[in-house]
Amino acid sequence: MDSAALAQLVDFVGIYKQDSLLIIRHGKIVVDAYYAPYARNIRHDLRSVTKSFIGTLTAIEVREGLLDNVDHSIVDLFADKRISNVDDAKKAMTVQNMLDMTSGIAWEEQAYTPDETIIRMYQSPDRTEFVLSQPMSDPPGARFYYNGGNPYVLSALITKKAGRDALDFARDELFKPLGISSVRWGEADAQGVTDGESGLYLAPHDMAKLGYLYLHQGSCDGQQIIPSSWVDRVRDGPVTATDGYHYANLWWSLPDRGAFMARGRHSQIILVLPKLDVVAVITGALKDGYVPTTDLIDGIAAAIKSDASLPSNSAGQSLLAASIQKAATELASPVGPTPGLAKTISGKSYRLQDNDLHAKTFSLNLVDPNPSWEYMVATERLDRPTVRFAGPIGLDGLFRKASTPYGIDAVKGSWLDDHAFVVERRILGHGETQKWTLAFDGKKVDVTFESTDGAKADLHGEIYK
């Protein structure tokens, strides 16, 4: 592969404010770039890439005989559940329909507002039963409709058939054979079911191992982890999806481009290009930061010049090294002049009124040689009613990092005007950026919160000490 062309690709992906880019060809890493403030070896939130892992675990169920076949009726498999709205269409719904997002279940999952089905699923006491009790909008197999409830039910099926949740099953049957040891997956629900539609965290190198498994027809080190026919169906993508994509077994594909992929919100991608012997991984953190998949494919293909080694190209190698270094180097953002208010509010503690974010208190220290921030969040746990987040804050336009209960925080602040201070916070690897705008007026403060996931909230508080 041409190093100069790869350098251009690293720069191109950086335009979309991504976290990482990894490209592997013929089993060799040719690009391993991390865009500041993200850094290597930080586990990343995979979002809907999690679904492709659930699809893979379902394939293992079939291979091991835990599930007799994917044409089995879902209603029959969950005969112990109290399922509502059962009709002929629901009785005909199969495992394969759920794998293909053609279950026919009526579902709403667009803006993640409280009234949408996906949110009501998470609020229900038995999420699996909730999904299966939704009315049918179409006969199974009639049309593609993206539905996070489908893989949730498939995760519940793993628990039912394997006698352990998807995480424990994956540790032995998938992660261990692939050499994946650093894993985080959200807590299981009240029925012991791991979230099958999202919540898995892996580092980019470990994400690539799933792509490599599919590149090699489900085989790893001579062991057939999943049936090769399963991979064939993923590659062929028999279900017409949206925006030119095809779908099968919880994987997306572009058959005319010779590509298939696992895709998640904010540009989490495991891309497999069998004809080019390439696996590529992207992780991202911005709502509108999707790298166009066709552009990524074209960029990779353009960098490939031969199936054999190319002559040494020191100039191209220098360009690639410079692009990777540029990606890892954070550029300072504007901070604005520091008003006298900075000294007034520093060290003061503010108590917030009840709010949807469960934020209780916050304080800022903006005049100390080592500026810092702190806030407390209420939990629903009796043994731990609050969680404290705290750490350094960059006032020079650059993020400062600190470990928190949920990962590595990167935080920086800037003055919008003489009375408003903006805090930008990223939990590295979490695929989300938060922005807190604090407007101070005497002892009172009005806070506007928004995140790249689309969440918004207005909070109000005042000094209490």
Short mmCIF file of C-alpha atoms in Angstrom, two decimals:
data_model
loop_
_atom_site.label_atom_id
_atom_site.label_comp_id
_atom_site.label_asym_id
_atom_site.label_seq_id
_atom_site.Cartn_x
_atom_site.Cartn_y
_atom_site.Cartn_z
CA MET A 1 0.00 0.00 0.00
CA ASP A 2 1.20 3.48 -0.86
CA SER A 3 2.16 5.36 2.31
CA ALA A 4 1.46 8.79 0.82
CA ALA A 5 -2.08 7.73 -0.10
CA LEU A 6 -2.58 6.33 3.40
CA ALA A 7 -1.41 9.66 4.82
CA GLN A 8 -4.13 11.40 2.82
CA LEU A 9 -6.67 8.92 4.20
CA VAL A 10 -5.58 9.61 7.80
CA ASP A 11 -6.04 13.34 7.14
CA PHE A 12 -9.41 12.76 5.46
CA VAL A 13 -10.81 10.76 8.37
CA GLY A 14 -9.56 13.46 10.75
CA ILE A 15 -11.82 16.00 9.04
CA TYR A 16 -14.79 14.11 10.49
CA LYS A 17 -13.47 14.46 14.06
CA GLN A 18 -12.99 10.73 14.64
CA ASP A 19 -11.24 8.97 17.51
CA SER A 20 -9.23 6.35 15.64
CA LEU A 21 -8.44 4.72 12.30
CA LEU A 22 -6.94 1.24 12.00
CA ILE A 23 -6.21 -0.49 8.68
CA ILE A 24 -4.91 -4.05 8.36
CA ARG A 25 -3.92 -5.74 5.09
CA HIS A 26 -2.53 -9.24 4.63
CA GLY A 27 -2.57 -9.49 8.43
CA LYS A 28 -0.25 -6.49 8.89
CA ILE A 29 -1.16 -3.17 10.48
CA VAL A 30 -0.51 -0.41 7.95
CA VAL A 31 -2.32 2.46 9.72
CA ASP A 32 -2.83 2.83 13.46
CA ALA A 33 -3.91 6.43 14.09
CA TYR A 34 -5.50 8.02 17.17
CA TYR A 35 -7.01 11.49 17.07
CA ALA A 36 -6.45 13.61 20.19
CA PRO A 37 -7.66 13.65 22.88
CA TYR A 38 -8.45 9.95 22.34
CA ALA A 39 -5.44 7.62 22.63
CA ARG A 40 -4.52 3.99 22.00
CA ASN A 41 -5.68 1.14 24.26
CA ILE A 42 -8.77 3.00 25.51
CA ARG A 43 -11.83 0.80 25.20
CA HIS A 44 -14.45 2.41 22.98
CA ASP A 45 -18.24 2.36 23.13
CA LEU A 46 -19.25 0.29 20.09
CA ARG A 47 -22.89 1.37 20.06
CA SER A 48 -24.70 -0.75 17.44
CA VAL A 49 -21.56 -2.64 16.47
CA THR A 50 -22.63 -4.59 19.57
CA LYS A 51 -25.43 -6.04 17.43
CA SER A 52 -22.91 -7.71 15.12
CA PHE A 53 -21.32 -9.42 18.12
CA ILE A 54 -24.77 -10.71 19.15
CA GLY A 55 -25.22 -12.00 15.61
CA THR A 56 -21.89 -13.79 15.90
CA LEU A 57 -22.84 -15.32 19.25
CA THR A 58 -26.10 -16.54 17.69
CA ALA A 59 -24.00 -18.27 15.01
CA ILE A 60 -22.04 -19.99 17.79
CA GLU A 61 -25.32 -21.12 19.38
CA VAL A 62 -26.21 -22.80 16.09
CA ARG A 63 -22.76 -24.32 15.66
CA GLU A 64 -22.85 -25.80 19.16
CA GLY A 65 -26.39 -27.12 18.77
CA LEU A 66 -27.81 -24.88 21.50
CA LEU A 67 -30.19 -23.55 18.87
CA ASP A 68 -31.45 -26.13 16.38
CA ASN A 69 -31.93 -23.65 13.52
CA VAL A 70 -32.55 -19.98 12.79
CA ASP A 71 -35.97 -20.72 11.30
CA HIS A 72 -37.32 -21.56 14.75
CA SER A 73 -40.36 -19.53 15.89
CA ILE A 74 -39.44 -16.84 18.42
CA VAL A 75 -42.80 -17.17 20.20
CA ASP A 76 -42.19 -20.89 20.68
CA LEU A 77 -38.70 -20.26 22.01
CA PHE A 78 -40.10 -17.90 24.67
CA ALA A 79 -43.19 -19.91 25.63
CA ASP A 80 -42.49 -19.02 29.27
CA LYS A 81 -43.08 -15.30 28.61
CA ARG A 82 -46.48 -13.62 28.84
CA ILE A 83 -46.53 -12.30 25.29
CA SER A 84 -49.32 -9.95 24.21
CA ASN A 85 -50.69 -9.21 20.74
CA VAL A 86 -50.03 -12.75 19.52
CA ASP A 87 -51.39 -13.30 16.01
CA ASP A 88 -50.45 -15.45 13.03
CA ALA A 89 -47.78 -12.97 11.96
CA LYS A 90 -46.11 -13.00 15.36
CA LYS A 91 -46.28 -16.78 15.53
CA ALA A 92 -44.43 -16.90 12.18
CA MET A 93 -41.62 -14.58 13.34
CA THR A 94 -38.29 -16.45 13.41
CA VAL A 95 -34.77 -16.02 14.74
CA GLN A 96 -33.64 -15.28 11.17
CA ASN A 97 -36.19 -12.46 10.91
CA MET A 98 -34.69 -10.85 14.00
CA LEU A 99 -31.17 -11.31 12.65
CA ASP A 100 -32.23 -9.57 9.43
CA MET A 101 -34.24 -6.72 11.03
CA THR A 102 -37.35 -8.02 9.29
CA SER A 103 -39.24 -9.18 12.38
CA GLY A 104 -42.29 -7.07 11.52
CA ILE A 105 -42.60 -5.75 15.09
CA ALA A 106 -44.05 -2.23 15.27
CA TRP A 107 -41.21 -0.05 16.54
CA GLU A 108 -40.09 3.56 16.86
CA GLU A 109 -36.38 4.35 17.22
CA GLN A 110 -35.26 7.65 15.73
CA ALA A 111 -34.72 10.54 18.15
CA TYR A 112 -34.57 8.54 21.43
CA THR A 113 -37.38 10.60 22.98
CA PRO A 114 -39.21 9.20 26.05
CA ASP A 115 -42.25 8.11 24.03
CA GLU A 116 -40.29 6.01 21.54
CA THR A 117 -40.42 2.22 21.76
CA ILE A 118 -36.67 1.82 22.36
CA ILE A 119 -36.79 4.07 25.45
CA ARG A 120 -39.95 2.41 26.79
CA MET A 121 -38.17 -0.93 26.39
CA TYR A 122 -35.39 0.21 28.70
CA GLN A 123 -37.94 1.45 31.25
CA SER A 124 -39.91 -1.81 31.33
CA PRO A 125 -39.47 -4.39 34.12
CA ASP A 126 -38.96 -7.22 31.59
CA ARG A 127 -37.41 -5.86 28.41
CA THR A 128 -37.55 -9.10 26.46
CA GLU A 129 -41.24 -9.57 27.22
CA PHE A 130 -41.84 -5.92 26.31
CA VAL A 131 -40.31 -6.36 22.85
CA LEU A 132 -42.17 -9.58 22.15
CA SER A 133 -45.46 -8.01 23.27
CA GLN A 134 -45.37 -5.14 20.79
CA PRO A 135 -47.95 -5.37 18.02
CA MET A 136 -46.92 -6.40 14.52
CA SER A 137 -46.78 -3.77 11.78
CA ASP A 138 -45.81 -6.14 8.95
CA PRO A 139 -45.63 -9.86 8.22
CA PRO A 140 -42.19 -11.25 9.19
CA GLY A 141 -39.72 -10.96 6.34
CA ALA A 142 -41.80 -8.41 4.43
CA ARG A 143 -39.51 -5.43 4.88
CA PHE A 144 -36.38 -4.19 6.61
CA TYR A 145 -37.00 -2.02 9.66
CA TYR A 146 -34.20 -1.22 12.11
CA ASN A 147 -35.21 -2.28 15.61
CA GLY A 148 -32.97 -2.44 18.68
CA GLY A 149 -35.43 -4.82 20.29
CA ASN A 150 -34.51 -7.62 17.88
CA PRO A 151 -30.92 -8.11 19.11
CA TYR A 152 -32.10 -7.61 22.69
CA VAL A 153 -34.34 -10.65 22.29
CA LEU A 154 -31.49 -12.57 20.64
CA SER A 155 -29.30 -11.80 23.66
CA ALA A 156 -32.09 -13.12 25.88
CA LEU A 157 -32.13 -16.26 23.75
CA ILE A 158 -28.42 -16.77 24.45
CA THR A 159 -29.13 -16.52 28.18
CA LYS A 160 -31.97 -18.99 27.84
CA LYS A 161 -30.11 -21.55 25.73
CA ALA A 162 -26.60 -21.24 27.18
CA GLY A 163 -27.63 -20.77 30.81
CA ARG A 164 -25.46 -17.64 31.14
CA ASP A 165 -25.59 -14.11 29.82
CA ALA A 166 -24.11 -13.01 26.51
CA LEU A 167 -20.98 -11.56 28.13
CA ASP A 168 -20.07 -14.79 29.94
CA PHE A 169 -20.91 -16.83 26.83
CA ALA A 170 -18.79 -14.51 24.67
CA ARG A 171 -15.82 -14.65 27.02
CA ASP A 172 -15.46 -18.40 26.55
CA GLU A 173 -16.80 -18.95 23.05
CA LEU A 174 -15.65 -15.84 21.18
CA PHE A 175 -13.36 -13.47 23.06
CA LYS A 176 -10.96 -16.10 24.37
CA PRO A 177 -10.40 -17.77 20.96
CA LEU A 178 -9.86 -14.33 19.38
CA GLY A 179 -7.43 -13.22 22.09
CA ILE A 180 -9.71 -10.47 23.46
CA SER A 181 -9.34 -9.94 27.21
CA SER A 182 -10.11 -6.28 27.92
CA VAL A 183 -13.91 -6.12 27.68
CA ARG A 184 -16.66 -4.04 29.21
CA TRP A 185 -20.36 -4.67 28.61
CA GLY A 186 -23.18 -2.91 30.46
CA GLU A 187 -24.91 -4.51 33.43
CA ALA A 188 -27.41 -7.27 32.75
CA ASP A 189 -31.09 -6.47 33.27
CA ALA A 190 -33.39 -7.82 36.00
CA GLN A 191 -33.74 -11.10 34.10
CA GLY A 192 -29.97 -11.50 33.71
CA VAL A 193 -29.94 -10.49 30.03
CA THR A 194 -27.02 -8.50 28.62
CA ASP A 195 -28.01 -5.59 26.38
CA GLY A 196 -27.85 -7.01 22.88
CA GLU A 197 -28.31 -3.78 20.96
CA SER A 198 -25.49 -1.69 22.44
CA GLY A 199 -23.23 -1.30 25.48
CA LEU A 200 -20.13 -3.28 24.48
CA TYR A 201 -16.73 -1.60 24.87
CA LEU A 202 -13.55 -2.81 23.13
CA ALA A 203 -10.29 -1.21 22.03
CA PRO A 204 -9.91 -0.74 18.23
CA HIS A 205 -7.39 -3.60 17.91
CA ASP A 206 -9.87 -5.98 19.53
CA MET A 207 -12.67 -4.71 17.28
CA ALA A 208 -10.51 -5.63 14.31
CA LYS A 209 -10.30 -9.23 15.52
CA LEU A 210 -14.00 -9.73 14.82
CA GLY A 211 -13.51 -8.35 11.32
CA TYR A 212 -10.55 -10.66 10.85
CA LEU A 213 -12.69 -13.64 11.89
CA TYR A 214 -15.20 -12.80 9.17
CA LEU A 215 -12.45 -12.09 6.65
CA HIS A 216 -11.31 -15.69 7.18
CA GLN A 217 -14.75 -17.26 6.79
CA GLY A 218 -15.34 -17.67 10.52
CA SER A 219 -12.03 -19.41 11.22
CA CYS A 220 -9.33 -18.36 13.69
CA ASP A 221 -6.03 -20.22 14.11
CA GLY A 222 -7.49 -23.31 12.54
CA GLN A 223 -10.62 -23.29 14.73
CA GLN A 224 -14.00 -22.79 13.05
CA ILE A 225 -15.67 -20.33 15.42
CA ILE A 226 -18.78 -19.73 13.28
CA PRO A 227 -20.04 -21.54 10.16
CA SER A 228 -18.60 -20.24 6.88
CA SER A 229 -22.16 -20.20 5.49
CA TRP A 230 -23.00 -17.58 8.13
CA VAL A 231 -20.25 -15.33 6.77
CA ASP A 232 -21.42 -15.95 3.19
CA ARG A 233 -24.88 -14.67 4.07
CA VAL A 234 -23.42 -11.58 5.74
CA ARG A 235 -21.29 -10.87 2.68
CA ASP A 236 -24.16 -11.37 0.22
CA GLY A 237 -26.62 -9.24 2.20
CA PRO A 238 -29.87 -10.69 0.83
CA VAL A 239 -32.06 -8.11 2.64
CA THR A 240 -32.41 -4.69 1.01
CA ALA A 241 -31.96 -2.12 3.78
CA THR A 242 -31.71 1.68 3.53
CA ASP A 243 -29.51 4.24 1.74
CA GLY A 244 -28.18 1.65 -0.69
CA TYR A 245 -27.10 -0.81 2.01
CA HIS A 246 -28.01 -4.46 2.36
CA TYR A 247 -28.34 -6.42 5.60
CA ALA A 248 -28.11 -9.93 7.07
CA ASN A 249 -27.29 -11.54 10.42
CA LEU A 250 -26.98 -8.10 12.11
CA TRP A 251 -24.32 -6.90 9.62
CA TRP A 252 -24.57 -4.23 6.92
CA SER A 253 -23.14 -4.73 3.44
CA LEU A 254 -22.50 -3.12 0.07
CA PRO A 255 -22.30 -6.23 -2.12
CA ASP A 256 -21.59 -4.24 -5.29
CA ARG A 257 -18.54 -2.74 -3.55
CA GLY A 258 -17.38 -6.08 -2.16
CA ALA A 259 -17.76 -4.77 1.40
CA PHE A 260 -19.59 -5.65 4.58
CA MET A 261 -19.43 -4.03 7.97
CA ALA A 262 -20.60 -3.65 11.55
CA ARG A 263 -21.86 -0.09 12.05
CA GLY A 264 -22.71 1.92 15.14
CA ARG A 265 -23.84 5.43 16.04
CA HIS A 266 -21.16 8.14 15.82
CA SER A 267 -19.16 6.26 13.18
CA GLN A 268 -18.19 3.05 14.97
CA ILE A 269 -17.22 0.76 12.06
CA ILE A 270 -15.62 -2.62 11.47
CA LEU A 271 -15.18 -2.79 7.70
CA VAL A 272 -14.26 -6.02 5.87
CA LEU A 273 -13.05 -6.00 2.25
CA PRO A 274 -12.44 -9.66 1.35
CA LYS A 275 -11.17 -9.10 -2.21
CA LEU A 276 -8.60 -6.62 -0.94
CA ASP A 277 -7.74 -8.73 2.15
CA VAL A 278 -8.41 -5.67 4.33
CA VAL A 279 -10.00 -5.04 7.70
CA ALA A 280 -10.47 -1.43 8.79
CA VAL A 281 -11.79 0.01 12.06
CA ILE A 282 -13.02 3.51 12.83
CA THR A 283 -14.22 4.84 16.17
CA GLY A 284 -15.84 8.24 16.60
CA ALA A 285 -17.59 10.53 19.03
CA LEU A 286 -19.70 13.05 17.13
CA LYS A 287 -23.36 12.82 16.15
CA ASP A 288 -22.74 14.25 12.68
CA GLY A 289 -19.24 12.82 12.31
CA TYR A 290 -19.96 9.82 10.11
CA VAL A 291 -17.20 9.08 7.64
CA PRO A 292 -18.90 8.21 4.30
CA THR A 293 -18.33 4.46 3.98
CA THR A 294 -17.94 4.57 0.21
CA ASP A 295 -15.26 7.27 0.55
CA LEU A 296 -13.43 5.12 3.10
CA ILE A 297 -13.57 2.11 0.77
CA ASP A 298 -12.37 4.20 -2.16
CA GLY A 299 -9.54 5.66 -0.09
CA ILE A 300 -8.33 2.23 0.96
CA ALA A 301 -8.61 0.83 -2.56
CA ALA A 302 -6.70 3.80 -3.99
CA ALA A 303 -3.82 3.15 -1.58
CA ILE A 304 -3.45 -0.46 -2.76
CA LYS A 305 -0.88 -0.71 -5.54
CA SER A 306 0.09 -4.37 -5.50
CA ASP A 307 -0.36 -7.73 -3.80
CA ALA A 308 3.40 -7.81 -3.24
CA SER A 309 5.69 -5.50 -1.30
CA LEU A 310 6.41 -2.11 -2.86
CA PRO A 311 9.87 -0.56 -3.14
CA SER A 312 10.89 1.49 -0.14
CA ASN A 313 9.43 5.00 -0.21
CA SER A 314 10.95 7.06 2.57
CA ALA A 315 9.14 10.23 1.49
CA GLY A 316 5.75 8.50 1.61
CA GLN A 317 6.57 6.86 4.93
CA SER A 318 7.51 10.26 6.35
CA LEU A 319 4.20 11.71 5.17
CA LEU A 320 2.27 8.88 6.85
CA ALA A 321 4.20 9.24 10.09
CA ALA A 322 3.57 13.00 10.03
CA SER A 323 -0.18 12.52 9.49
CA ILE A 324 -0.41 10.05 12.36
CA GLN A 325 1.54 12.43 14.60
CA LYS A 326 -0.69 15.33 13.53
CA ALA A 327 -3.77 13.28 14.44
CA ALA A 328 -2.37 12.62 17.91
CA THR A 329 -1.54 16.30 18.49
CA GLU A 330 -4.38 18.35 19.92
CA LEU A 331 -4.94 21.85 18.55
CA ALA A 332 -5.97 24.52 21.05
CA SER A 333 -9.45 26.00 20.64
CA PRO A 334 -10.25 29.68 21.39
CA VAL A 335 -10.72 30.42 25.08
CA GLY A 336 -11.64 34.12 25.25
CA PRO A 337 -10.35 36.66 27.79
CA THR A 338 -10.68 35.79 31.47
CA PRO A 339 -13.13 38.17 33.23
CA GLY A 340 -12.99 39.22 36.87
CA LEU A 341 -15.90 36.84 37.50
CA ALA A 342 -13.49 33.91 37.33
CA LYS A 343 -12.08 34.84 40.71
CA THR A 344 -15.53 35.44 42.20
CA ILE A 345 -16.96 32.02 41.34
CA SER A 346 -13.79 29.99 41.94
CA GLY A 347 -14.09 27.67 44.91
CA LYS A 348 -17.80 28.36 45.37
CA SER A 349 -20.18 25.37 45.52
CA TYR A 350 -23.47 25.55 43.64
CA ARG A 351 -26.53 23.43 44.46
CA LEU A 352 -28.77 22.58 41.50
CA GLN A 353 -32.52 22.17 41.59
CA ASP A 354 -33.96 18.75 40.71
CA ASN A 355 -33.26 17.96 37.08
CA ASP A 356 -33.40 15.13 34.53
CA LEU A 357 -29.62 14.73 34.63
CA HIS A 358 -29.68 14.05 38.39
CA ALA A 359 -26.85 16.57 38.80
CA LYS A 360 -26.77 17.79 42.41
CA THR A 361 -23.84 20.17 42.93
CA PHE A 362 -20.84 21.58 41.09
CA SER A 363 -17.85 23.79 41.71
CA LEU A 364 -15.06 25.29 39.65
CA ASN A 365 -11.59 26.46 40.57
CA LEU A 366 -10.45 28.69 37.73
CA VAL A 367 -7.73 30.83 39.34
CA ASP A 368 -5.57 28.12 40.91
CA PRO A 369 -2.32 27.25 39.07
CA ASN A 370 -3.99 23.86 38.51
CA PRO A 371 -7.61 24.65 37.50
CA SER A 372 -10.16 21.99 38.39
CA TRP A 373 -13.86 21.08 38.33
CA GLU A 374 -16.14 18.89 40.39
CA TYR A 375 -19.77 17.82 40.33
CA MET A 376 -21.96 15.31 42.11
CA VAL A 377 -24.64 13.15 40.51
CA ALA A 378 -27.41 11.30 42.33
CA THR A 379 -27.83 7.58 41.72
CA GLU A 380 -30.67 5.21 42.50
CA ARG A 381 -28.44 2.97 44.61
CA LEU A 382 -28.97 2.84 48.37
CA ASP A 383 -25.36 1.83 48.96
CA ARG A 384 -24.03 4.69 46.85
CA PRO A 385 -26.53 7.56 46.62
CA THR A 386 -24.15 9.92 44.81
CA VAL A 387 -21.17 9.72 42.48
CA ARG A 388 -18.45 12.36 42.46
CA PHE A 389 -16.75 13.43 39.26
CA ALA A 390 -13.71 15.67 39.49
CA GLY A 391 -10.47 16.47 37.76
CA PRO A 392 -8.37 19.11 36.04
CA ILE A 393 -9.84 21.47 33.45
CA GLY A 394 -7.88 23.02 30.60
CA LEU A 395 -8.18 26.79 30.30
CA ASP A 396 -5.71 27.10 27.44
CA GLY A 397 -7.92 25.50 24.79
CA LEU A 398 -6.56 22.00 25.46
CA PHE A 399 -8.22 19.09 27.23
CA ARG A 400 -6.98 17.83 30.60
CA LYS A 401 -7.54 14.16 31.45
CA ALA A 402 -8.48 12.32 34.63
CA SER A 403 -9.84 8.89 35.55
CA THR A 404 -13.48 8.70 36.72
CA PRO A 405 -15.83 5.85 37.71
CA TYR A 406 -16.93 5.67 34.07
CA GLY A 407 -13.62 6.04 32.23
CA ILE A 408 -11.16 8.77 31.33
CA ASP A 409 -12.57 12.30 31.34
CA ALA A 410 -11.15 14.97 29.06
CA VAL A 411 -12.32 18.46 30.04
CA LYS A 412 -11.62 22.02 28.93
CA GLY A 413 -13.31 25.37 29.49
CA SER A 414 -13.61 28.77 27.84
CA TRP A 415 -15.33 32.09 28.46
CA LEU A 416 -18.22 32.91 26.14
CA ASP A 417 -18.48 36.42 27.59
CA ASP A 418 -18.05 38.20 30.94
CA HIS A 419 -20.80 36.11 32.57
CA ALA A 420 -20.90 32.79 30.74
CA PHE A 421 -18.41 29.93 31.01
CA VAL A 422 -18.53 26.86 28.75
CA VAL A 423 -17.33 23.44 29.88
CA GLU A 424 -16.65 20.83 27.20
CA ARG A 425 -16.40 17.30 28.53
CA ARG A 426 -15.64 14.02 26.80
CA ILE A 427 -15.51 10.59 28.38
CA LEU A 428 -12.87 9.15 26.10
CA GLY A 429 -14.14 6.13 24.25
CA HIS A 430 -17.74 6.87 25.16
CA GLY A 431 -18.71 8.27 21.76
CA GLU A 432 -20.27 11.40 23.22
CA THR A 433 -19.28 15.01 23.89
CA GLN A 434 -21.05 17.11 26.53
CA LYS A 435 -21.29 20.87 26.57
CA TRP A 436 -22.28 22.77 29.72
CA THR A 437 -22.91 26.53 29.37
CA LEU A 438 -22.95 28.21 32.80
CA ALA A 439 -24.50 31.69 32.97
CA PHE A 440 -23.75 33.39 36.31
CA ASP A 441 -25.89 36.14 37.83
CA GLY A 442 -24.95 37.08 41.39
CA LYS A 443 -25.46 33.99 43.54
CA LYS A 444 -27.52 32.23 40.88
CA VAL A 445 -26.52 30.15 37.88
CA ASP A 446 -28.44 28.93 34.84
CA VAL A 447 -26.99 25.90 33.12
CA THR A 448 -27.69 24.74 29.57
CA PHE A 449 -26.64 21.17 28.83
CA GLU A 450 -26.43 19.47 25.46
CA SER A 451 -24.69 16.38 24.18
CA THR A 452 -23.81 14.99 20.77
CA ASP A 453 -26.33 12.22 21.49
CA GLY A 454 -29.05 14.85 21.23
CA ALA A 455 -29.79 15.19 24.95
CA LYS A 456 -30.66 18.68 26.19
CA ALA A 457 -31.54 20.08 29.61
CA ASP A 458 -31.86 23.40 31.43
CA LEU A 459 -30.71 23.49 35.05
CA HIS A 460 -30.86 26.18 37.72
CA GLY A 461 -29.01 26.63 40.97
CA GLU A 462 -27.31 28.96 43.40
CA ILE A 463 -24.36 29.19 45.75
CA TYR A 464 -24.76 27.27 48.99
CA LYS A 465 -21.25 27.53 50.37
#
